[in-house]
Coordinates of C-alpha atoms (C1' of nucleotides) in Angstrom, one line a residue:
Chain A
X1 CA 15.8 48.1 3.7
X2 CA 13.2 45.5 2.9
X3 CA 12.2 44.6 -0.5
X4 CA 9.1 46.1 -2.1
X5 CA 6.0 43.9 -2.4
X6 CA 6.6 43.9 -6.2
X7 CA 10.3 43.0 -5.8
X8 CA 9.5 40.2 -3.4
X9 CA 7.0 38.8 -5.8
X10 CA 9.6 38.8 -8.5
X11 CA 12.0 37.0 -6.2
X12 CA 9.4 34.4 -5.3
X13 CA 8.7 33.9 -9.0
X14 CA 12.4 33.5 -9.8
X15 CA 12.7 30.9 -7.0
X16 CA 9.6 29.2 -8.2
X17 CA 10.8 29.0 -11.7
X18 CA 14.1 27.4 -10.6
X19 CA 12.2 24.9 -8.5
X20 CA 9.9 24.0 -11.3
X21 CA 12.8 23.6 -13.7
X22 CA 14.6 21.3 -11.3
X23 CA 11.8 19.0 -10.2
X24 CA 8.6 19.8 -12.0
X25 CA 5.3 20.7 -10.5
X26 CA 5.6 18.5 -7.5
X27 CA 8.7 20.3 -6.5
X28 CA 7.0 23.6 -6.0
X29 CA 6.5 23.7 -2.3
X30 CA 5.4 26.6 -0.2
X31 CA 7.9 26.0 2.5
X32 CA 10.8 25.7 0.1
X33 CA 9.9 29.0 -1.5
X34 CA 9.5 30.7 1.9
X35 CA 12.9 29.4 3.1
X36 CA 14.8 30.4 0.0
X37 CA 13.1 33.8 -0.2
X38 CA 13.9 34.4 3.5
X39 CA 10.2 34.9 4.4
X40 CA 7.6 32.9 6.1
X41 CA 5.0 30.5 4.6
X42 CA 2.3 32.9 5.4
X43 CA 3.9 35.7 3.5
X44 CA 4.0 33.6 0.4
X45 CA 0.2 33.4 0.7
X46 CA 0.1 37.1 1.2
X47 CA 1.7 37.6 -2.2
X48 CA -0.2 34.9 -4.0
X49 CA -3.5 33.3 -3.3
X50 CA -2.2 29.8 -3.6
X51 CA 0.5 27.8 -5.3
X52 CA -1.6 27.5 -8.4
X53 CA -1.3 31.2 -8.8
X54 CA 2.4 31.1 -8.4
X55 CA 2.6 28.4 -11.0
X56 CA 0.4 30.3 -13.3
X57 CA 2.5 33.4 -12.9
X58 CA 5.7 31.5 -13.7
X59 CA 4.0 30.1 -16.8
X60 CA 3.0 33.5 -18.0
X61 CA 6.5 34.7 -17.7
X62 CA 7.8 31.8 -19.7
X63 CA 5.2 32.2 -22.4
X64 CA 6.0 35.9 -22.6
X65 CA 9.6 35.2 -23.0
X66 CA 8.9 32.7 -25.7
X67 CA 6.6 35.0 -27.6
X68 CA 8.5 38.2 -27.3
X69 CA 12.2 37.4 -27.6
X70 CA 11.9 34.1 -29.4
X71 CA 9.4 33.6 -32.2
X72 CA 8.5 37.1 -33.1
X73 CA 12.1 37.9 -33.7
X74 CA 12.5 34.9 -35.9
X75 CA 9.5 35.6 -37.9
X76 CA 10.9 38.5 -39.8
X77 CA 14.2 36.8 -40.4
X78 CA 17.4 38.7 -41.0
X79 CA 15.8 42.1 -41.5
X80 CA 13.2 41.0 -44.0
X81 CA 15.9 39.7 -46.3
X82 CA 14.6 36.2 -46.2
X83 CA 11.2 35.7 -47.8
X84 CA 11.2 32.0 -48.2
X85 CA 8.4 30.6 -46.1
X86 CA 10.0 27.3 -45.4
X87 CA 13.1 29.0 -44.0
X88 CA 11.2 31.3 -41.8
X89 CA 9.0 28.6 -40.4
X90 CA 12.0 26.4 -39.7
X91 CA 13.7 29.3 -38.0
X92 CA 10.7 29.7 -35.7
X93 CA 10.6 26.0 -35.0
X94 CA 14.3 26.1 -34.2
X95 CA 13.6 28.9 -31.7
X96 CA 10.8 26.9 -30.2
X97 CA 13.0 23.8 -29.9
X98 CA 15.8 25.8 -28.3
X99 CA 13.4 27.3 -25.9
X100 CA 12.0 23.9 -24.8
X101 CA 15.6 22.6 -24.4
X102 CA 16.4 25.6 -22.3
X103 CA 13.6 24.9 -19.9
X104 CA 13.6 21.1 -19.6
X105 CA 11.7 21.0 -16.3
X106 CA 9.4 23.9 -16.4
X107 CA 8.1 23.6 -19.9
X108 CA 6.5 20.2 -19.3
X109 CA 5.1 21.9 -16.2
X110 CA 3.5 24.6 -18.3
X111 CA 1.8 22.0 -20.5
X112 CA 0.6 19.9 -17.6
X113 CA -0.7 22.9 -15.8
X114 CA -2.3 24.3 -18.8
X115 CA -4.1 21.0 -19.4
X116 CA -5.4 20.9 -15.8
X117 CA -7.3 24.3 -15.9
X118 CA -10.6 22.8 -17.0
X119 CA -12.8 24.3 -14.4
X120 CA -11.2 27.7 -14.4
X121 CA -13.2 30.8 -15.5
X122 CA -13.5 32.0 -19.1
X123 CA -10.8 32.8 -21.7
X124 CA -7.5 32.9 -20.0
X125 CA -4.5 35.0 -20.8
X126 CA -3.0 31.8 -22.0
X127 CA -5.3 31.7 -25.0
X128 CA -4.4 35.3 -25.9
X129 CA -0.7 34.4 -26.0
X130 CA -1.3 31.2 -28.0
X131 CA -3.4 33.2 -30.5
X132 CA -0.5 35.6 -30.8
X133 CA 1.8 32.8 -31.7
X134 CA -0.6 31.4 -34.2
X135 CA -1.0 34.9 -35.8
X136 CA 2.8 35.1 -36.2
X137 CA 2.8 31.8 -38.1
X138 CA -0.2 33.0 -40.1
X139 CA 1.8 36.1 -41.0
X140 CA 4.6 34.1 -42.3
X141 CA 2.3 31.9 -44.3
X142 CA 0.8 35.0 -45.9
X143 CA 4.1 35.8 -47.5
X144 CA 4.1 32.5 -49.3
X145 CA 1.5 32.8 -52.1
X146 CA -0.7 29.8 -51.6
X147 CA -4.3 30.3 -52.6
X148 CA -5.6 30.7 -49.0
X149 CA -8.3 33.0 -47.8
X150 CA -7.8 34.4 -44.3
X151 CA -9.9 31.8 -42.5
X152 CA -8.1 28.9 -44.1
X153 CA -4.7 30.4 -43.6
X154 CA -5.5 30.8 -39.9
X155 CA -6.5 27.2 -39.8
X156 CA -3.3 26.1 -41.5
X157 CA -1.2 28.2 -39.1
X158 CA -2.9 26.5 -36.1
X159 CA -2.5 23.1 -37.7
X160 CA 1.2 23.6 -38.5
X161 CA 2.1 25.0 -35.1
X162 CA 0.2 22.4 -33.2
X163 CA 2.0 19.8 -35.2
X164 CA 5.4 21.3 -34.4
X165 CA 4.4 21.4 -30.8
X166 CA 3.3 17.8 -30.9
X167 CA 6.6 16.7 -32.4
X168 CA 8.7 18.6 -29.9
X169 CA 6.7 17.5 -26.8
X170 CA 6.4 13.9 -27.9
X171 CA 10.1 13.7 -28.4
X172 CA 11.0 15.4 -25.2
X173 CA 10.1 12.8 -22.6
X174 CA 12.9 14.5 -20.7
X175 CA 15.1 12.1 -22.5
X176 CA 17.4 14.8 -23.6
X177 CA 20.4 13.1 -25.1
X178 CA 21.6 14.4 -28.4
X179 CA 20.1 11.4 -30.3
X180 CA 16.7 12.5 -29.3
X181 CA 17.4 16.1 -30.2
X182 CA 18.5 15.2 -33.7
X183 CA 15.5 13.0 -34.2
X184 CA 13.2 15.8 -33.2
X185 CA 14.8 18.2 -35.6
X186 CA 14.6 15.7 -38.4
X187 CA 10.9 15.4 -37.8
X188 CA 10.4 19.1 -37.7
X189 CA 12.3 19.5 -41.0
X190 CA 10.3 16.8 -42.6
X191 CA 7.0 18.2 -41.3
X192 CA 7.7 21.8 -42.5
X193 CA 9.1 20.6 -45.8
X194 CA 6.1 18.4 -46.5
X195 CA 3.6 20.9 -45.2
X196 CA 4.9 23.7 -47.5
X197 CA 5.1 21.4 -50.5
X198 CA 1.6 20.2 -49.7
X199 CA 0.2 23.7 -49.5
X200 CA 1.9 24.6 -52.8
X201 CA 0.0 21.8 -54.5
X202 CA -3.3 22.6 -53.0
X203 CA -3.4 19.8 -50.4
X204 CA -5.3 22.0 -48.1
X205 CA -8.4 21.5 -50.2
X206 CA -8.2 17.8 -50.6
X207 CA -11.2 16.5 -48.6
X208 CA -12.3 13.1 -47.6
X209 CA -15.7 12.1 -46.3
X210 CA -14.3 10.2 -43.3
X211 CA -15.5 11.9 -40.1
X212 CA -15.4 11.0 -36.4
X213 CA -18.7 9.6 -35.0
Chain B
X1 CA -15.9 -15.9 -1.1
X2 CA -13.1 -13.4 -1.3
X3 CA -11.8 -12.1 -4.5
X4 CA -8.6 -13.5 -6.0
X5 CA -5.5 -11.3 -5.7
X6 CA -5.7 -10.9 -9.5
X7 CA -9.4 -10.1 -9.4
X8 CA -8.9 -7.6 -6.6
X9 CA -6.1 -5.9 -8.6
X10 CA -8.5 -5.6 -11.5
X11 CA -11.1 -4.1 -9.3
X12 CA -8.6 -1.6 -8.0
X13 CA -7.5 -0.7 -11.5
X14 CA -11.1 -0.2 -12.6
X15 CA -11.7 2.1 -9.6
X16 CA -8.5 3.9 -10.3
X17 CA -9.4 4.5 -13.9
X18 CA -12.7 5.9 -12.9
X19 CA -11.1 8.2 -10.4
X20 CA -8.5 9.4 -13.0
X21 CA -11.2 10.0 -15.6
X22 CA -13.2 12.1 -13.2
X23 CA -10.5 14.2 -11.6
X24 CA -7.2 13.6 -13.2
X25 CA -4.0 12.5 -11.4
X26 CA -4.6 14.4 -8.2
X27 CA -7.8 12.6 -7.7
X28 CA -6.1 9.2 -7.4
X29 CA -6.0 8.8 -3.6
X30 CA -5.1 5.7 -1.7
X31 CA -7.9 6.0 0.8
X32 CA -10.6 6.6 -1.8
X33 CA -9.5 3.4 -3.7
X34 CA -9.4 1.4 -0.5
X35 CA -12.9 2.6 0.5
X36 CA -14.5 1.9 -2.9
X37 CA -12.8 -1.4 -3.2
X38 CA -13.9 -2.4 0.3
X39 CA -10.3 -3.1 1.5
X40 CA -7.9 -1.2 3.7
X41 CA -5.3 1.3 2.7
X42 CA -2.5 -1.2 3.6
X43 CA -4.0 -3.8 1.2
X44 CA -3.8 -1.4 -1.7
X45 CA 0.0 -1.2 -1.0
X46 CA 0.1 -4.9 -0.8
X47 CA -1.2 -5.2 -4.4
X48 CA 0.8 -2.3 -5.8
X49 CA 4.1 -0.8 -4.6
X50 CA 2.7 2.8 -4.7
X51 CA 0.2 5.0 -6.4
X52 CA 2.6 5.5 -9.3
X53 CA 2.4 1.9 -10.1
X54 CA -1.3 2.0 -10.0
X55 CA -1.3 4.9 -12.3
X56 CA 1.2 3.2 -14.6
X57 CA -1.0 0.1 -14.7
X58 CA -4.0 2.1 -15.7
X59 CA -2.1 3.8 -18.4
X60 CA -0.9 0.5 -19.8
X61 CA -4.5 -0.7 -20.0
X62 CA -5.6 2.4 -21.8
X63 CA -2.7 2.3 -24.3
X64 CA -3.4 -1.4 -24.9
X65 CA -7.1 -0.7 -25.6
X66 CA -6.1 2.1 -27.9
X67 CA -3.6 0.0 -29.8
X68 CA -5.5 -3.2 -30.0
X69 CA -9.2 -2.3 -30.6
X70 CA -8.6 1.1 -32.1
X71 CA -5.9 1.9 -34.5
X72 CA -4.9 -1.5 -35.7
X73 CA -8.5 -2.3 -36.7
X74 CA -8.7 1.0 -38.6
X75 CA -5.4 0.5 -40.4
X76 CA -6.7 -2.3 -42.7
X77 CA -9.9 -0.5 -43.5
X78 CA -13.0 -2.3 -44.6
X79 CA -11.3 -5.6 -45.3
X80 CA -8.5 -4.2 -47.4
X81 CA -11.0 -2.8 -49.8
X82 CA -9.7 0.7 -49.2
X83 CA -6.2 1.3 -50.4
X84 CA -6.2 5.1 -50.4
X85 CA -3.5 6.2 -47.9
X86 CA -5.3 9.4 -47.0
X87 CA -8.5 7.6 -46.2
X88 CA -6.8 5.1 -44.0
X89 CA -4.7 7.7 -42.1
X90 CA -7.8 9.8 -41.5
X91 CA -9.7 6.7 -40.2
X92 CA -6.9 6.1 -37.8
X93 CA -6.8 9.7 -36.7
X94 CA -10.6 9.5 -36.2
X95 CA -10.2 6.5 -34.0
X96 CA -7.6 8.3 -32.0
X97 CA -9.8 11.4 -31.6
X98 CA -12.7 9.2 -30.5
X99 CA -10.5 7.5 -28.0
X100 CA -9.3 10.8 -26.5
X101 CA -12.9 12.1 -26.4
X102 CA -13.9 8.9 -24.6
X103 CA -11.3 9.4 -21.9
X104 CA -11.4 13.1 -21.2
X105 CA -9.8 12.8 -17.8
X106 CA -7.5 9.9 -17.9
X107 CA -5.8 10.6 -21.3
X108 CA -4.3 13.8 -20.1
X109 CA -3.2 11.9 -17.1
X110 CA -1.5 9.4 -19.3
X111 CA 0.5 12.2 -21.0
X112 CA 1.4 14.0 -17.8
X113 CA 2.5 10.8 -16.2
X114 CA 4.4 9.7 -19.2
X115 CA 6.2 13.0 -19.2
X116 CA 7.2 12.8 -15.6
X117 CA 9.1 9.5 -15.8
X118 CA 12.4 11.0 -16.5
X119 CA 14.5 9.3 -13.8
X120 CA 12.9 5.9 -14.4
X121 CA 15.1 3.0 -15.7
X122 CA 15.6 2.1 -19.3
X123 CA 13.2 1.6 -22.2
X124 CA 9.7 1.3 -20.8
X125 CA 6.8 -0.8 -22.1
X126 CA 5.4 2.6 -23.1
X127 CA 8.0 2.9 -25.8
X128 CA 7.2 -0.5 -27.1
X129 CA 3.5 0.4 -27.5
X130 CA 4.3 3.8 -29.1
X131 CA 6.7 2.0 -31.5
X132 CA 3.8 -0.3 -32.4
X133 CA 1.6 2.6 -33.2
X134 CA 4.3 4.2 -35.4
X135 CA 4.8 0.9 -37.2
X136 CA 1.1 0.7 -38.0
X137 CA 1.2 4.2 -39.5
X138 CA 4.4 3.2 -41.4
X139 CA 2.6 0.2 -42.8
X140 CA -0.2 2.4 -44.2
X141 CA 2.4 4.8 -45.7
X142 CA 4.0 1.8 -47.4
X143 CA 0.9 1.2 -49.4
X144 CA 1.1 4.7 -50.9
X145 CA 3.8 4.7 -53.4
X146 CA 6.0 7.6 -52.3
X147 CA 9.7 7.2 -53.0
X148 CA 10.6 6.4 -49.5
X149 CA 13.2 4.0 -48.2
X150 CA 12.4 2.2 -44.9
X151 CA 14.3 4.6 -42.7
X152 CA 12.7 7.7 -44.2
X153 CA 9.2 6.1 -44.1
X154 CA 9.6 5.4 -40.4
X155 CA 10.6 9.0 -39.9
X156 CA 7.6 10.2 -41.8
X157 CA 5.3 7.9 -39.8
X158 CA 6.6 9.2 -36.5
X159 CA 6.4 12.8 -37.8
X160 CA 2.8 12.4 -39.0
X161 CA 1.6 10.7 -35.9
X162 CA 3.3 13.1 -33.5
X163 CA 1.6 15.9 -35.4
X164 CA -1.8 14.3 -35.1
X165 CA -1.1 13.8 -31.5
X166 CA -0.1 17.4 -31.1
X167 CA -3.2 18.7 -32.8
X168 CA -5.5 16.5 -30.7
X169 CA -3.9 17.3 -27.4
X170 CA -3.4 21.0 -28.0
X171 CA -7.1 21.2 -28.9
X172 CA -8.3 19.2 -25.9
X173 CA -7.6 21.6 -23.0
X174 CA -10.5 19.7 -21.5
X175 CA -12.6 22.3 -23.3
X176 CA -14.8 19.7 -25.0
X177 CA -17.6 21.7 -26.5
X178 CA -18.5 20.7 -30.0
X179 CA -16.9 23.8 -31.5
X180 CA -13.5 22.6 -30.3
X181 CA -14.2 19.1 -31.6
X182 CA -14.9 20.4 -35.1
X183 CA -11.8 22.6 -35.1
X184 CA -9.7 19.7 -34.1
X185 CA -11.1 17.6 -36.9
X186 CA -10.6 20.3 -39.4
X187 CA -7.0 20.6 -38.4
X188 CA -6.5 16.8 -38.7
X189 CA -8.1 16.8 -42.1
X190 CA -5.8 19.6 -43.2
X191 CA -2.7 18.1 -41.8
X192 CA -3.3 14.7 -43.4
X193 CA -4.3 16.1 -46.7
X194 CA -1.3 18.4 -46.9
X195 CA 1.0 15.8 -45.6
X196 CA 0.0 13.2 -48.3
X197 CA 0.1 15.8 -51.0
X198 CA 3.5 16.9 -49.8
X199 CA 4.9 13.4 -49.8
X200 CA 3.6 12.8 -53.3
X201 CA 5.5 15.8 -54.5
X202 CA 8.7 14.9 -52.8
X203 CA 8.5 17.4 -49.9
X204 CA 10.2 14.9 -47.7
X205 CA 13.5 15.6 -49.4
X206 CA 13.3 19.4 -49.4
X207 CA 16.1 20.4 -47.1
X208 CA 17.0 23.7 -45.5
X209 CA 20.3 24.6 -43.9
X210 CA 18.6 26.1 -40.8
X211 CA 19.5 24.1 -37.7
X212 CA 19.1 24.6 -34.0
X213 CA 22.1 25.8 -32.1
Chain C
dA1 C1' 8.6 62.0 20.6
dT2 C1' 4.4 59.6 21.2
dC3 C1' 0.9 57.0 20.2
dA4 C1' -3.3 55.1 17.7
dG5 C1' -4.6 52.6 13.7
dG6 C1' -3.9 49.9 10.1
dA7 C1' -1.1 46.9 7.2
dA8 C1' 2.0 43.2 6.8
dA9 C1' 4.5 39.2 8.6
dT10 C1' 4.6 35.4 11.3
dG11 C1' 4.5 30.5 12.4
dA12 C1' 1.7 27.5 15.1
dA13 C1' -2.2 24.7 14.0
dC14 C1' -5.3 22.1 11.0
dA15 C1' -6.6 19.0 7.2
dT16 C1' -5.3 15.9 3.8
dT17 C1' -2.4 13.2 1.7
dG18 C1' 1.3 9.0 0.7
dT19 C1' 3.5 5.4 3.0
dT20 C1' 5.1 2.1 6.6
dC21 C1' 4.8 -1.5 9.9
dA22 C1' 3.8 -4.0 14.2
dA23 C1' 0.1 -6.6 15.5
dG24 C1' -3.5 -9.6 14.6
dA25 C1' -6.3 -12.8 11.4
dA26 C1' -6.6 -16.3 8.1
dC27 C1' -5.0 -19.9 5.8
dT28 C1' -2.0 -24.3 4.8
dA29 C1' 0.6 -28.2 5.2
dT30 C1' 1.8 -31.8 8.3
Chain D
dA1 C1' -4.5 -29.7 16.2
dT2 C1' -0.4 -27.1 15.6
dA3 C1' 3.3 -24.6 13.7
dG4 C1' 4.5 -21.7 10.2
dT5 C1' 3.4 -18.7 6.5
dT6 C1' 1.0 -15.3 4.3
dC7 C1' -2.3 -11.7 4.1
dT8 C1' -4.9 -7.9 6.2
dT9 C1' -5.5 -4.2 9.0
dG10 C1' -5.6 0.5 10.6
dA11 C1' -3.0 3.2 13.7
dA12 C1' 0.9 6.1 13.3
dC13 C1' 4.4 9.1 10.8
dA14 C1' 6.0 12.5 7.7
dA15 C1' 5.2 15.9 4.2
dT16 C1' 2.4 19.0 2.3
dG17 C1' -1.2 23.1 1.3
dT18 C1' -3.7 26.4 3.6
dT19 C1' -5.6 29.4 7.4
dC20 C1' -5.7 32.8 11.0
dA21 C1' -5.1 34.8 15.6
dT22 C1' -1.2 37.0 17.2
dT23 C1' 2.6 39.9 16.9
dT24 C1' 5.4 43.2 14.6
dC25 C1' 6.1 47.0 11.8
dC26 C1' 5.1 51.2 9.7
dT27 C1' 2.7 55.7 9.0
dG28 C1' 0.9 59.9 10.0
dA29 C1' -1.3 63.0 13.2
dT30 C1' -0.7 65.3 17.6

DNA sequence: ATCAGGAAATGAACATTGTTCAAGAACTAT
DNA sequence: ATAGTTCTTGAACAATGTTCATTTCCTGAT
């Protein structure tokens, strides 16, 4: 009884995810996958065009898991009982931090890979997932009654979440001692607190004429 | 007339930076460097222990250039004539954005490389440079009269700059059309505006009991 | 049960890379 | 000039991604 093509792909992806999590992108080797999956190198290339596609598939799984079970659930917190914007955003950020902590090796790989796909064709499925995340944040922001039209609220959502993302990834230089973790969380708390307060007081409309050349 | 060891190292680094800027980390090949520098592969390994060291050296040069000629100059804007915190932060962010735009290939490589040095020994020179940047931001924040003690101001500086960093790097998925550039700048403007407004209204002290597990 | 035809798996072979190192070349001090 | 030191070289090795002719396996018709 041999595994289905689909099942074998799943097995390969599971192995690939483990490899990425242990040693990053440069640890994803065709021969290692083949050996651990009990198949030959050639068979790996039968299931996937090349290692890039394996990496991409692993990333999609990770992003799916983050979006589905993580942030969306946090967005409508405790059965809609909590309406405070700051609490809900913080809960989402906490979910994101936990997720990154749970994938110390593969999450950096996601980012590095994502950055490297410059020459690839059109709008990827990545973008769709990211847009989804941004819309969740925008949904939470809508609950808070700042004077924001849809366009500006979307901008604020992207800005806020990119900032959270920056804090988390800047802090996690794989230096995962608890000191670092606390610092990251302090920064996230500060950011969210200041951001919400700033929105409440119309900071989103304060313009300055300084622009990049 | 042969080049000095120092001069040859410079030449190699210049070539390496060009290679990185064109094709990212995977374009930094020992044989290409040797050929373009007019020396042999072995000589490259005489000058540098391995390609990682070449990459690291290029990154140090980049970070130096960013810190020295970029942000520091912007921090004391127009001969101390400008005291507005928001303007000065925006000017620094603009310098940062310009810098990233000017190094579309090698800046991602800096980040990817920086993320991969998990197993390396102790506090790197990277950290020193980053701390320098954070202190510049903190210096600007000090001018604005928010009710912040030194510790909390330092935290705010790290938070703000990590956020700017996140916005810039999230936006630059090497997709450098002008649409993207404008979006990035809008986000930076929004972030800085909201952040300053939030600090003015004491958002830095607004706490929530939500914490990561 | 047999066999033809196609689909899938195989792993040897190739190309490209990082890295090493023994041999030679160049230079320096006496 | 000569011995010793240092630098340079490029051939050689190992590890990797990828390909593809060959083999193996399965399926369905006879």
